């Protein structure tokens, strides 16, 4: 992938801004990882000043609504909240997840091609309504330990449906290492502006201690009852390492 001098300067400026936040809060929890970090959470909107004080460079926020019977304050991200994050110099990345294994709505990917069409339309609506960049990707969640057969028969058609609405270049995946690799190999996720990287947000779960070299984000800390995540703004969060200068942040994709 050829990168122009102008784009290279933009990449450097973006990384400098992200890294600068981490350096400015070197005493914060984010500094331990040695990389800029983004947090993800659903319970409620965390004030921007609390995110900065904890040493994080930004957030991965939902462009989906709450499942039946639940009421997550951070789903979907709103325009006023996004503006408060931007004003504090924090970056934003979009993620879509409505259903969940064992939840009140089934995992999104189980609904196949038609479900992908619906999810892409919903996700893009909330993304744009909150001020998301028009060329920025949305990371669609595969929040389960799928095998190759499930990928081919169920998940891949779902991604094809997503692609039919927003295009491959604006489509990303959240999942374990195999799901990320399959998505890249089958051409259903786009490429980051950082050479050698694709729109893969890899979770530590189902990854056997391996990190996909082409991923742009890595979910290193996952908040669970047995292993609580760090507290930011009064709630526990997941923590993600930024692996590429262009990780799909809105301000980099106007």
XYZ file of N, CA and C in Angstrom:
762
model
N 0.847 -1.184 0.000
C 0.000 0.000 0.000
C 0.883 1.235 0.000
N 0.746 2.103 -0.995
C 1.558 3.294 -1.105
C 0.994 4.394 -0.198
N 1.860 5.055 0.518
C 1.446 6.106 1.427
C 2.107 7.409 1.003
N 1.315 8.458 0.765
C 1.866 9.737 0.349
C 2.550 10.427 1.515
N 3.385 11.412 1.187
C 4.068 12.172 2.235
C 3.048 12.870 3.135
N 1.989 13.411 2.526
C 0.960 14.079 3.321
C 0.318 13.117 4.307
N -0.044 11.908 3.838
C -0.646 10.925 4.726
C 0.324 10.496 5.814
N 1.598 10.341 5.458
C 2.594 9.948 6.443
C 2.684 10.979 7.553
N 2.603 12.257 7.180
C 2.644 13.313 8.191
C 1.404 13.272 9.076
N 0.253 12.959 8.452
C -0.978 12.844 9.242
C -0.883 11.685 10.220
N -0.339 10.540 9.770
C -0.186 9.403 10.661
C 0.690 9.791 11.855
N 1.808 10.449 11.557
C 2.739 10.826 12.614
C 2.089 11.790 13.595
N 1.312 12.745 13.062
C 0.661 13.721 13.927
C -0.376 13.054 14.817
N -1.114 12.096 14.241
C -2.130 11.401 15.023
C -1.496 10.581 16.135
N -0.454 9.823 15.811
C 0.207 9.015 16.818
C 0.819 9.893 17.894
N 1.386 11.027 17.471
C 1.986 11.941 18.438
C 0.944 12.427 19.424
N -0.256 12.744 18.908
C -1.319 13.207 19.783
C -1.763 12.137 20.754
N -1.891 10.894 20.268
C -2.294 9.795 21.134
C -1.223 9.518 22.170
N 0.015 9.392 21.711
C 1.103 9.069 22.629
C 1.303 10.181 23.638
N 1.089 11.436 23.222
C 1.271 12.554 24.119
C 0.364 12.480 25.325
N -0.881 12.027 25.122
C -1.795 11.898 26.239
C -1.281 10.888 27.242
N -0.754 9.758 26.700
C -0.221 8.742 27.602
C 0.987 9.248 28.367
N 1.852 10.005 27.675
C 3.048 10.513 28.320
C 2.695 11.545 29.382
N 1.661 12.350 29.098
C 1.267 13.384 30.041
C 0.705 12.797 31.316
N 0.207 11.566 31.231
C -0.366 10.908 32.405
C 0.436 9.664 32.735
N 1.746 9.808 32.767
C 2.633 8.656 32.945
C 2.389 7.923 34.245
N 1.776 8.607 35.214
C 1.500 7.946 36.485
C 0.191 7.171 36.446
N -0.560 7.299 35.341
C -1.852 6.644 35.238
C -1.722 5.179 34.879
N -2.864 4.459 34.937
C -2.854 3.018 34.685
C -2.458 2.693 33.265
N -2.738 3.584 32.312
C -2.447 3.294 30.910
C -0.959 3.185 30.652
N -0.149 3.860 31.457
C 1.285 3.899 31.197
C 1.946 2.539 31.360
N 1.300 1.659 32.132
C 1.911 0.359 32.409
C 2.112 -0.458 31.150
N 1.255 -0.284 30.163
C 1.329 -1.100 28.953
C 2.414 -0.625 27.996
N 2.879 0.613 28.135
C 3.906 1.137 27.244
C 3.380 1.547 25.889
N 2.076 1.510 25.671
C 1.453 1.921 24.421
C 0.268 2.827 24.749
N -0.146 3.668 23.778
C -1.406 4.378 23.979
C -2.532 3.365 24.167
N -3.509 3.710 24.978
C -4.613 2.789 25.243
C -5.953 3.474 25.066
N -6.932 2.696 24.631
C -8.324 3.122 24.548
C -9.135 2.223 25.463
N -10.163 2.772 26.090
C -11.021 1.950 26.940
C -12.362 1.712 26.247
N -12.994 0.586 26.576
C -14.357 0.335 26.115
C -15.215 -0.035 27.306
N -16.495 0.362 27.237
C -17.410 0.240 28.364
C -18.821 0.470 27.858
N -19.814 -0.010 28.611
C -21.202 0.140 28.177
C -22.106 0.694 29.265
N -21.726 0.536 30.532
C -22.641 0.836 31.626
C -23.165 2.268 31.605
N -22.258 3.223 31.434
C -22.673 4.617 31.351
C -21.555 5.441 30.722
N -21.868 6.681 30.385
C -20.873 7.573 29.813
C -19.892 8.017 30.900
N -18.599 7.830 30.630
C -17.568 8.238 31.577
C -17.100 9.639 31.199
N -17.085 10.579 32.139
C -16.641 11.936 31.811
C -15.250 11.947 31.194
N -15.082 12.810 30.209
C -13.808 12.885 29.485
C -12.640 13.146 30.421
N -12.842 14.013 31.423
C -11.725 14.343 32.312
C -11.266 13.136 33.121
N -12.188 12.218 33.412
C -11.811 11.008 34.151
C -10.999 10.062 33.272
N -11.339 10.017 31.990
C -10.594 9.166 31.055
C -9.174 9.687 30.893
N -9.040 10.988 30.745
C -7.712 11.598 30.625
C -6.906 11.409 31.899
N -7.557 11.591 33.053
C -6.851 11.461 34.329
C -6.315 10.053 34.531
N -7.005 9.062 33.947
C -6.559 7.668 34.063
C -5.450 7.344 33.065
N -5.112 8.291 32.188
C -3.990 8.107 31.269
C -4.328 7.468 29.951
N -5.620 7.414 29.600
C -6.016 6.788 28.336
C -6.140 7.821 27.227
N -5.940 7.366 25.995
C -5.931 8.261 24.841
C -7.294 8.436 24.207
N -8.264 7.611 24.588
C -9.584 7.717 24.002
C -10.437 6.513 24.308
N -11.464 6.315 23.472
C -12.475 5.308 23.758
C -12.857 4.533 22.502
N -13.368 3.343 22.727
C -14.086 2.590 21.702
C -15.521 2.548 22.188
N -16.416 3.213 21.490
C -17.800 3.351 21.945
C -18.779 2.718 20.971
N -19.920 2.338 21.513
C -20.920 1.600 20.750
C -21.759 2.477 19.832
N -22.024 1.961 18.640
C -22.991 2.571 17.727
C -24.162 1.609 17.563
N -24.530 0.974 18.677
C -25.663 0.055 18.733
C -26.458 0.390 19.984
N -27.696 -0.103 20.032
C -28.554 0.160 21.181
C -28.461 -0.987 22.185
N -29.127 -0.823 23.324
C -29.116 -1.845 24.366
C -30.027 -3.014 23.992
N -29.645 -4.198 24.450
C -30.479 -5.384 24.248
C -31.762 -5.276 25.060
N -32.805 -6.021 24.681
C -34.050 -6.012 25.468
C -33.780 -6.337 26.932
N -34.403 -5.579 27.818
C -34.248 -5.809 29.244
C -33.024 -5.170 29.862
N -32.223 -4.493 29.059
C -31.028 -3.826 29.584
C -31.086 -2.345 29.225
N -30.302 -1.570 29.943
C -30.271 -0.137 29.685
C -28.857 0.371 29.930
N -28.025 0.287 28.883
C -26.644 0.726 28.985
C -26.535 2.204 28.622
N -26.013 2.985 29.530
C -25.953 4.428 29.330
C -25.013 4.878 28.239
N -24.088 4.008 27.824
C -23.131 4.377 26.779
C -23.502 3.796 25.415
N -24.721 3.271 25.284
C -25.169 2.678 24.020
C -26.459 3.341 23.585
N -26.490 3.999 22.438
C -25.349 4.289 21.565
C -24.649 5.580 21.999
N -23.461 5.810 21.466
C -22.770 7.069 21.707
C -23.618 8.217 21.152
N -23.631 9.349 21.857
C -24.426 10.495 21.446
C -23.524 11.625 20.968
N -24.119 12.549 20.220
C -23.354 13.684 19.713
C -22.791 14.561 20.836
N -23.571 14.914 21.864
C -22.998 15.733 22.941
C -21.829 15.040 23.650
N -21.956 13.729 23.873
C -20.873 13.016 24.545
C -19.636 12.958 23.658
N -19.841 12.677 22.378
C -18.705 12.642 21.450
C -18.007 13.992 21.405
N -18.765 15.056 21.409
C -18.164 16.393 21.397
C -17.343 16.647 22.654
N -17.811 16.150 23.799
C -17.052 16.337 25.042
C -15.735 15.570 25.008
N -15.737 14.399 24.404
C -14.509 13.617 24.255
C -13.544 14.321 23.310
N -14.072 14.795 22.192
C -13.230 15.507 21.217
C -12.613 16.755 21.834
N -13.415 17.491 22.606
C -12.934 18.728 23.210
C -11.799 18.465 24.194
N -11.788 17.282 24.777
C -10.730 16.915 25.719
C -9.518 16.312 25.029
N -9.555 16.240 23.686
C -8.434 15.688 22.939
C -8.392 14.180 22.909
N -9.524 13.545 23.203
C -9.599 12.080 23.194
C -10.101 11.590 21.837
N -9.612 10.440 21.396
C -10.038 9.877 20.121
C -11.185 8.898 20.342
N -11.954 8.661 19.283
C -13.121 7.785 19.338
C -13.050 6.773 18.202
N -13.334 5.519 18.520
C -13.444 4.443 17.539
C -14.825 3.817 17.719
N -15.486 3.442 16.623
C -16.846 2.893 16.673
C -16.859 1.368 16.708
N -17.763 0.848 17.534
C -17.982 -0.594 17.623
C -19.479 -0.880 17.623
N -19.873 -1.981 16.961
C -21.268 -2.403 16.954
C -21.401 -3.752 17.644
N -22.256 -3.802 18.679
C -22.651 -5.075 19.277
C -23.992 -4.895 19.964
N -24.967 -5.603 19.476
C -26.314 -5.576 20.056
C -26.565 -6.859 20.840
N -26.497 -8.002 20.164
C -26.717 -9.274 20.826
C -25.478 -9.798 21.529
N -25.656 -10.895 22.264
C -24.552 -11.481 23.034
C -24.868 -12.946 23.307
N -23.839 -13.820 23.314
C -24.102 -15.223 23.644
C -24.791 -15.347 25.000
N -25.925 -16.002 25.025
C -26.650 -16.182 26.270
C -27.427 -14.965 26.719
N -27.461 -13.928 25.891
C -28.158 -12.705 26.255
C -29.617 -12.716 25.840
N -30.289 -11.569 26.039
C -31.701 -11.463 25.680
C -31.897 -11.303 24.175
N -30.818 -11.093 23.454
C -30.821 -11.118 21.990
C -29.635 -11.970 21.559
N -29.785 -12.815 20.537
C -28.683 -13.693 20.130
C -27.524 -12.903 19.540
N -26.366 -13.533 19.456
C -25.203 -12.894 18.846
C -25.566 -12.381 17.460
N -25.131 -11.180 17.153
C -25.495 -10.539 15.887
C -25.150 -11.409 14.681
N -23.982 -12.041 14.724
C -23.514 -12.783 13.545
C -24.358 -14.007 13.229
N -25.202 -14.449 14.167
C -26.031 -15.629 13.921
C -27.176 -15.331 12.961
N -27.392 -14.070 12.617
C -28.533 -13.680 11.790
C -28.201 -13.608 10.314
N -26.971 -13.997 9.945
C -26.613 -14.136 8.546
C -26.628 -12.852 7.739
N -26.733 -13.003 6.426
C -26.615 -11.877 5.496
C -27.627 -10.775 5.793
N -28.905 -11.141 5.932
C -29.946 -10.138 6.183
C -29.683 -9.402 7.497
N -29.214 -10.136 8.492
C -28.877 -9.500 9.757
C -27.726 -8.520 9.613
N -26.762 -8.876 8.767
C -25.644 -7.977 8.508
C -26.102 -6.683 7.865
N -27.037 -6.790 6.938
C -27.599 -5.594 6.292
C -28.247 -4.693 7.342
N -29.074 -5.282 8.202
C -29.761 -4.499 9.237
C -28.768 -3.868 10.215
N -27.784 -4.653 10.633
C -26.817 -4.149 11.616
C -25.974 -3.019 11.040
N -25.582 -3.148 9.785
C -24.789 -2.096 9.152
C -25.589 -0.804 9.039
N -26.854 -0.912 8.673
C -27.692 0.282 8.571
C -27.859 0.952 9.934
N -28.117 0.158 10.950
C -28.277 0.708 12.294
C -26.986 1.325 12.788
N -25.889 0.583 12.651
C -24.600 1.079 13.123
C -24.183 2.363 12.434
N -24.367 2.414 11.116
C -23.965 3.616 10.380
C -24.826 4.808 10.761
N -26.113 4.571 11.006
C -26.999 5.647 11.437
C -26.499 6.269 12.740
N -26.211 5.460 13.727
C -25.762 5.982 15.026
C -24.363 6.589 14.928
N -23.520 6.004 14.113
C -22.167 6.526 13.902
C -22.225 7.950 13.344
N -23.002 8.154 12.301
C -23.106 9.471 11.667
C -23.819 10.462 12.588
N -24.869 9.994 13.272
C -25.626 10.884 14.156
C -24.765 11.446 15.286
N -23.748 10.680 15.694
C -22.859 11.118 16.775
C -21.657 11.905 16.261
N -21.592 12.095 14.939
C -20.485 12.861 14.379
C -19.308 12.029 13.931
N -19.507 10.727 13.763
C -18.423 9.850 13.334
C -17.916 10.182 11.947
N -16.622 9.968 11.724
C -16.029 10.239 10.425
C -16.663 9.397 9.334
N -16.912 10.006 8.169
C -17.621 9.300 7.105
C -16.775 8.234 6.417
N -15.469 8.260 6.607
C -14.633 7.195 6.064
C -14.072 6.303 7.168
N -14.543 6.519 8.398
C -14.069 5.711 9.526
C -14.746 4.345 9.538
N -14.052 3.318 10.011
C -14.667 1.990 10.081
C -15.528 1.821 11.324
N -16.405 0.826 11.269
C -17.117 0.329 12.443
C -16.645 -1.104 12.655
N -16.260 -1.429 13.877
C -15.826 -2.780 14.211
C -17.050 -3.568 14.687
N -17.399 -4.610 13.945
C -18.557 -5.451 14.265
C -18.100 -6.666 15.067
N -18.820 -6.957 16.144
C -18.338 -7.919 17.139
C -18.683 -9.374 16.832
N -17.659 -10.208 16.919
C -17.825 -11.662 16.921
C -17.385 -12.104 18.318
N -18.303 -11.965 19.259
C -17.986 -12.135 20.674
C -18.227 -13.574 21.120
N -17.521 -14.493 20.461
C -17.694 -15.912 20.765
C -16.512 -16.684 20.185
N -16.307 -17.889 20.677
C -15.209 -18.742 20.212
C -15.708 -19.589 19.048
N -15.703 -19.006 17.862
C -16.242 -19.696 16.697
C -15.190 -20.606 16.052
N -15.677 -21.636 15.362
C -14.764 -22.490 14.606
C -14.869 -22.142 13.119
N -14.086 -22.831 12.306
C -14.033 -22.526 10.879
C -15.390 -22.735 10.199
N -16.097 -23.784 10.588
C -17.397 -24.054 9.973
C -18.384 -22.939 10.289
N -18.396 -22.477 11.535
C -19.287 -21.379 11.902
C -18.921 -20.119 11.131
N -17.620 -19.894 10.940
C -17.196 -18.730 10.168
C -17.757 -18.792 8.748
N -17.562 -19.915 8.082
C -17.960 -20.024 6.688
C -19.479 -20.018 6.499
N -20.183 -20.694 7.396
C -21.623 -20.883 7.205
C -22.479 -19.752 7.762
N -21.973 -19.056 8.780
C -22.802 -18.085 9.486
C -22.187 -16.690 9.542
N -20.936 -16.623 9.996
C -20.334 -15.305 10.228
C -19.963 -14.614 8.924
N -19.380 -15.350 7.998
C -18.979 -14.750 6.723
C -20.169 -14.155 5.972
N -21.313 -14.856 5.861
C -22.474 -14.224 5.212
C -22.922 -12.946 5.919
N -22.825 -12.937 7.249
C -23.166 -11.727 8.005
C -22.282 -10.559 7.578
N -20.986 -10.805 7.474
C -20.077 -9.746 7.044
C -20.339 -9.328 5.594
N -20.708 -10.281 4.753
C -21.054 -9.918 3.377
C -22.249 -8.956 3.362
N -23.202 -9.192 4.251
C -24.341 -8.290 4.361
C -23.916 -6.902 4.817
N -23.014 -6.844 5.785
C -22.478 -5.562 6.256
C -21.784 -4.839 5.107
N -20.935 -5.561 4.382
C -20.203 -4.976 3.251
C -21.138 -4.396 2.210
N -22.292 -5.027 2.000
C -23.218 -4.572 0.966
C -23.797 -3.199 1.280
N -23.739 -2.793 2.546
C -24.300 -1.513 2.965
C -23.232 -0.433 3.089
N -22.155 -0.722 3.804
C -21.154 0.326 4.072
C -19.848 0.105 3.326
N -19.725 -1.018 2.619
C -18.498 -1.295 1.880
C -17.448 -1.973 2.740
N -16.541 -2.667 2.099
C -15.493 -3.389 2.822
C -14.591 -2.435 3.592
N -14.225 -1.304 2.998
C -13.242 -0.421 3.608
C -13.725 0.188 4.918
N -15.019 0.258 5.126
C -15.535 0.819 6.381
C -15.955 -0.269 7.364
N -15.612 -1.518 7.049
C -15.977 -2.653 7.902
C -14.769 -3.166 8.662
N -14.941 -3.344 9.980
C -13.907 -3.946 10.818
C -14.492 -5.086 11.622
N -13.624 -5.852 12.277
C -14.060 -6.974 13.094
C -13.477 -6.871 14.492
N -14.266 -7.271 15.486
C -13.785 -7.536 16.842
C -13.905 -9.035 17.058
N -12.842 -9.682 17.515
C -12.917 -11.113 17.759
C -11.573 -11.681 18.152
N -11.533 -12.996 18.329
C -10.286 -13.684 18.617
C -9.384 -13.718 17.398
N -8.184 -14.220 17.574
C -7.185 -14.149 16.511
C -7.631 -14.865 15.236
N -8.265 -16.023 15.360
C -8.662 -16.761 14.156
C -9.732 -16.008 13.382
N -10.713 -15.458 14.082
C -11.762 -14.699 13.404
C -11.171 -13.509 12.672
N -10.222 -12.828 13.305
C -9.571 -11.686 12.656
C -8.822 -12.121 11.396
N -8.108 -13.228 11.487
C -7.349 -13.725 10.340
C -8.270 -14.171 9.214
N -9.359 -14.855 9.540
C -10.301 -15.302 8.520
C -10.958 -14.108 7.828
N -11.297 -13.075 8.603
C -11.934 -11.889 8.018
C -11.003 -11.212 7.016
N -9.735 -11.120 7.375
C -8.757 -10.508 6.466
C -8.561 -11.369 5.226
N -8.414 -12.681 5.410
C -8.165 -13.586 4.289
C -9.338 -13.615 3.314
N -10.569 -13.491 3.836
C -11.747 -13.540 2.977
C -12.163 -12.165 2.463
N -11.393 -11.143 2.789
C -11.596 -9.830 2.199
C -12.850 -9.103 2.622
N -13.290 -9.299 3.882
C -14.518 -8.629 4.326
C -14.246 -7.478 5.292
N -12.975 -7.183 5.571
C -12.637 -6.021 6.388
C -11.645 -5.154 5.615
N -11.645 -3.869 5.930
C -10.820 -2.923 5.212
C -9.405 -2.832 5.753
N -8.622 -1.969 5.103
C -7.219 -1.789 5.460
C -7.015 -0.463 6.185
N -6.217 -0.512 7.209
C -5.799 0.698 7.905
C -4.872 1.507 7.018
N -4.779 2.809 7.282
C -3.800 3.623 6.589
C -2.383 3.322 7.013
N -2.231 2.612 8.128
C -0.907 2.176 8.575
C -0.543 0.910 7.810
N 0.519 0.934 7.021
C 0.875 -0.221 6.196
C 0.965 -1.512 7.013
N 0.420 -2.585 6.433
C 0.488 -3.897 7.069
C -0.601 -4.163 8.082
N -1.538 -3.232 8.231
C -2.601 -3.402 9.225
C -3.978 -3.363 8.575
N -4.906 -4.104 9.186
C -6.294 -4.152 8.719
C -7.200 -3.793 9.886
N -8.481 -3.604 9.574
C -9.431 -3.233 10.632
C -9.778 -4.449 11.484
N -8.827 -4.881 12.284
C -9.018 -6.001 13.205
C -8.775 -5.519 14.631
N -9.802 -5.593 15.447
C -9.697 -5.321 16.881
C -9.718 -6.687 17.558
N -8.565 -7.150 17.961
C -8.427 -8.493 18.511
C -8.597 -8.490 20.018
N -9.389 -9.433 20.507
C -9.505 -9.637 21.937
C -8.526 -10.716 22.398
N -8.089 -10.597 23.632
C -7.217 -11.625 24.211
C -7.931 -12.973 24.291
N -9.255 -12.929 24.470
C -10.033 -14.163 24.549
C -9.894 -14.962 23.255
N -9.812 -16.271 23.392
C -9.770 -17.200 22.251
C -8.557 -16.955 21.350
N -7.499 -16.382 21.891
C -6.322 -16.070 21.074
C -5.070 -16.810 21.506
N -5.166 -17.604 22.569
C -4.064 -18.472 23.001
C -2.743 -17.722 23.176
N -2.839 -16.504 23.679
C -1.628 -15.747 23.963
C -0.943 -15.146 22.750
N -1.559 -15.264 21.576
C -0.965 -14.734 20.348
C -1.605 -13.400 19.972
N -0.837 -12.542 19.322
C -1.357 -11.281 18.812
C -1.190 -11.268 17.295
N -2.274 -10.985 16.598
C -2.276 -10.928 15.139
C -1.479 -9.694 14.702
N -0.395 -9.868 13.950
C 0.460 -8.729 13.593
C -0.253 -7.627 12.823
N -1.333 -7.967 12.120
C -2.033 -6.974 11.312
C -3.125 -6.229 12.084
N -3.381 -6.617 13.332
C -4.428 -5.959 14.121
C -4.045 -4.514 14.428
N -5.060 -3.672 14.568
C -4.819 -2.273 14.942
C -5.090 -2.031 16.418
N -5.869 -2.915 17.048
C -6.200 -2.798 18.466
C -6.148 -4.170 19.116
N -5.741 -4.196 20.382
C -5.675 -5.467 21.116
C -6.301 -5.274 22.490
N -7.375 -6.007 22.763
C -8.063 -5.921 24.047
C -7.293 -6.758 25.075
N -6.445 -6.063 25.807
C -5.525 -6.735 26.724
C -6.141 -7.008 28.094
N -6.993 -6.114 28.570
C -7.652 -6.287 29.866
C -9.146 -6.375 29.634
N -9.743 -7.480 30.066
C -11.178 -7.721 29.892
C -11.819 -7.791 31.266
N -12.750 -6.913 31.524
C -13.407 -6.853 32.830
C -14.367 -8.027 33.008
N -14.128 -8.850 34.018
C -15.019 -9.944 34.372
C -15.191 -9.954 35.886
N -16.166 -10.727 36.359
C -16.403 -10.804 37.796
C -15.191 -11.371 38.524
N -14.518 -12.352 37.909
C -13.364 -12.983 38.553
C -12.079 -12.190 38.364
N -12.014 -11.393 37.299
C -10.835 -10.557 37.028
C -11.294 -9.140 36.671
N -11.625 -8.351 37.669
C -12.172 -7.018 37.401
C -11.179 -6.128 36.668
N -11.702 -5.320 35.744
C -10.880 -4.348 35.054
C -10.662 -3.117 35.924
N -9.814 -2.200 35.477
C -9.573 -0.984 36.239
C -10.824 -0.114 36.304
N -10.917 0.703 37.341
C -12.056 1.593 37.518
C -11.710 2.969 36.954
N -12.550 3.455 36.061
C -12.397 4.796 35.490
C -13.746 5.497 35.615
N -13.767 6.636 36.254
C -15.020 7.359 36.409
C -16.071 6.588 37.173
N -15.653 5.709 38.071
C -16.587 4.982 38.912
C -17.079 3.661 38.373
N -16.662 3.262 37.163
C -17.070 1.961 36.630
C -15.861 1.203 36.095
N -15.985 -0.107 36.048
C -14.904 -0.941 35.538
C -14.925 -0.956 34.022
N -13.741 -1.000 33.421
C -13.627 -0.912 31.962
C -12.687 -1.980 31.422
N -12.763 -2.200 30.112
C -11.773 -2.987 29.385
C -10.707 -2.031 28.859
N -9.489 -2.551 28.685
C -8.379 -1.719 28.213
C -7.797 -2.328 26.942
N -7.582 -1.468 25.930
C -7.116 -1.901 24.620
C -5.845 -1.172 24.221
N -4.841 -1.924 23.802
C -3.603 -1.329 23.312
C -3.774 -0.891 21.864
N -3.268 0.278 21.539
C -3.263 0.773 20.167
C -2.023 0.227 19.465
N -2.212 -0.553 18.410
C -1.107 -1.235 17.726
C -0.695 -0.565 16.422
N -1.465 0.426 15.976
C -1.165 1.095 14.709
C -1.519 2.572 14.825
N -0.800 3.396 14.094
C -1.075 4.831 14.111
C -2.508 5.124 13.705
N -2.976 4.412 12.689
C -4.350 4.553 12.216
C -5.138 3.354 12.730
N -5.850 3.564 13.834
C -6.633 2.468 14.407
C -8.120 2.643 14.136
N -8.458 3.560 13.205
C -9.849 3.778 12.844
C -10.501 4.923 13.593
N -9.687 5.769 14.242
C -10.234 6.882 15.019
C -10.930 7.899 14.119
N -12.034 8.436 14.619
C -12.880 9.323 13.831
C -12.120 10.504 13.240
N -11.310 11.160 14.065
C -10.674 12.396 13.624
C -9.659 12.152 12.513
N -9.333 10.892 12.289
C -8.390 10.547 11.223
C -9.113 10.197 9.940
N -10.440 10.107 10.023
C -11.250 9.674 8.864
C -12.454 10.583 8.698
N -12.243 11.838 8.364
C -13.365 12.780 8.246
C -14.328 12.400 7.115
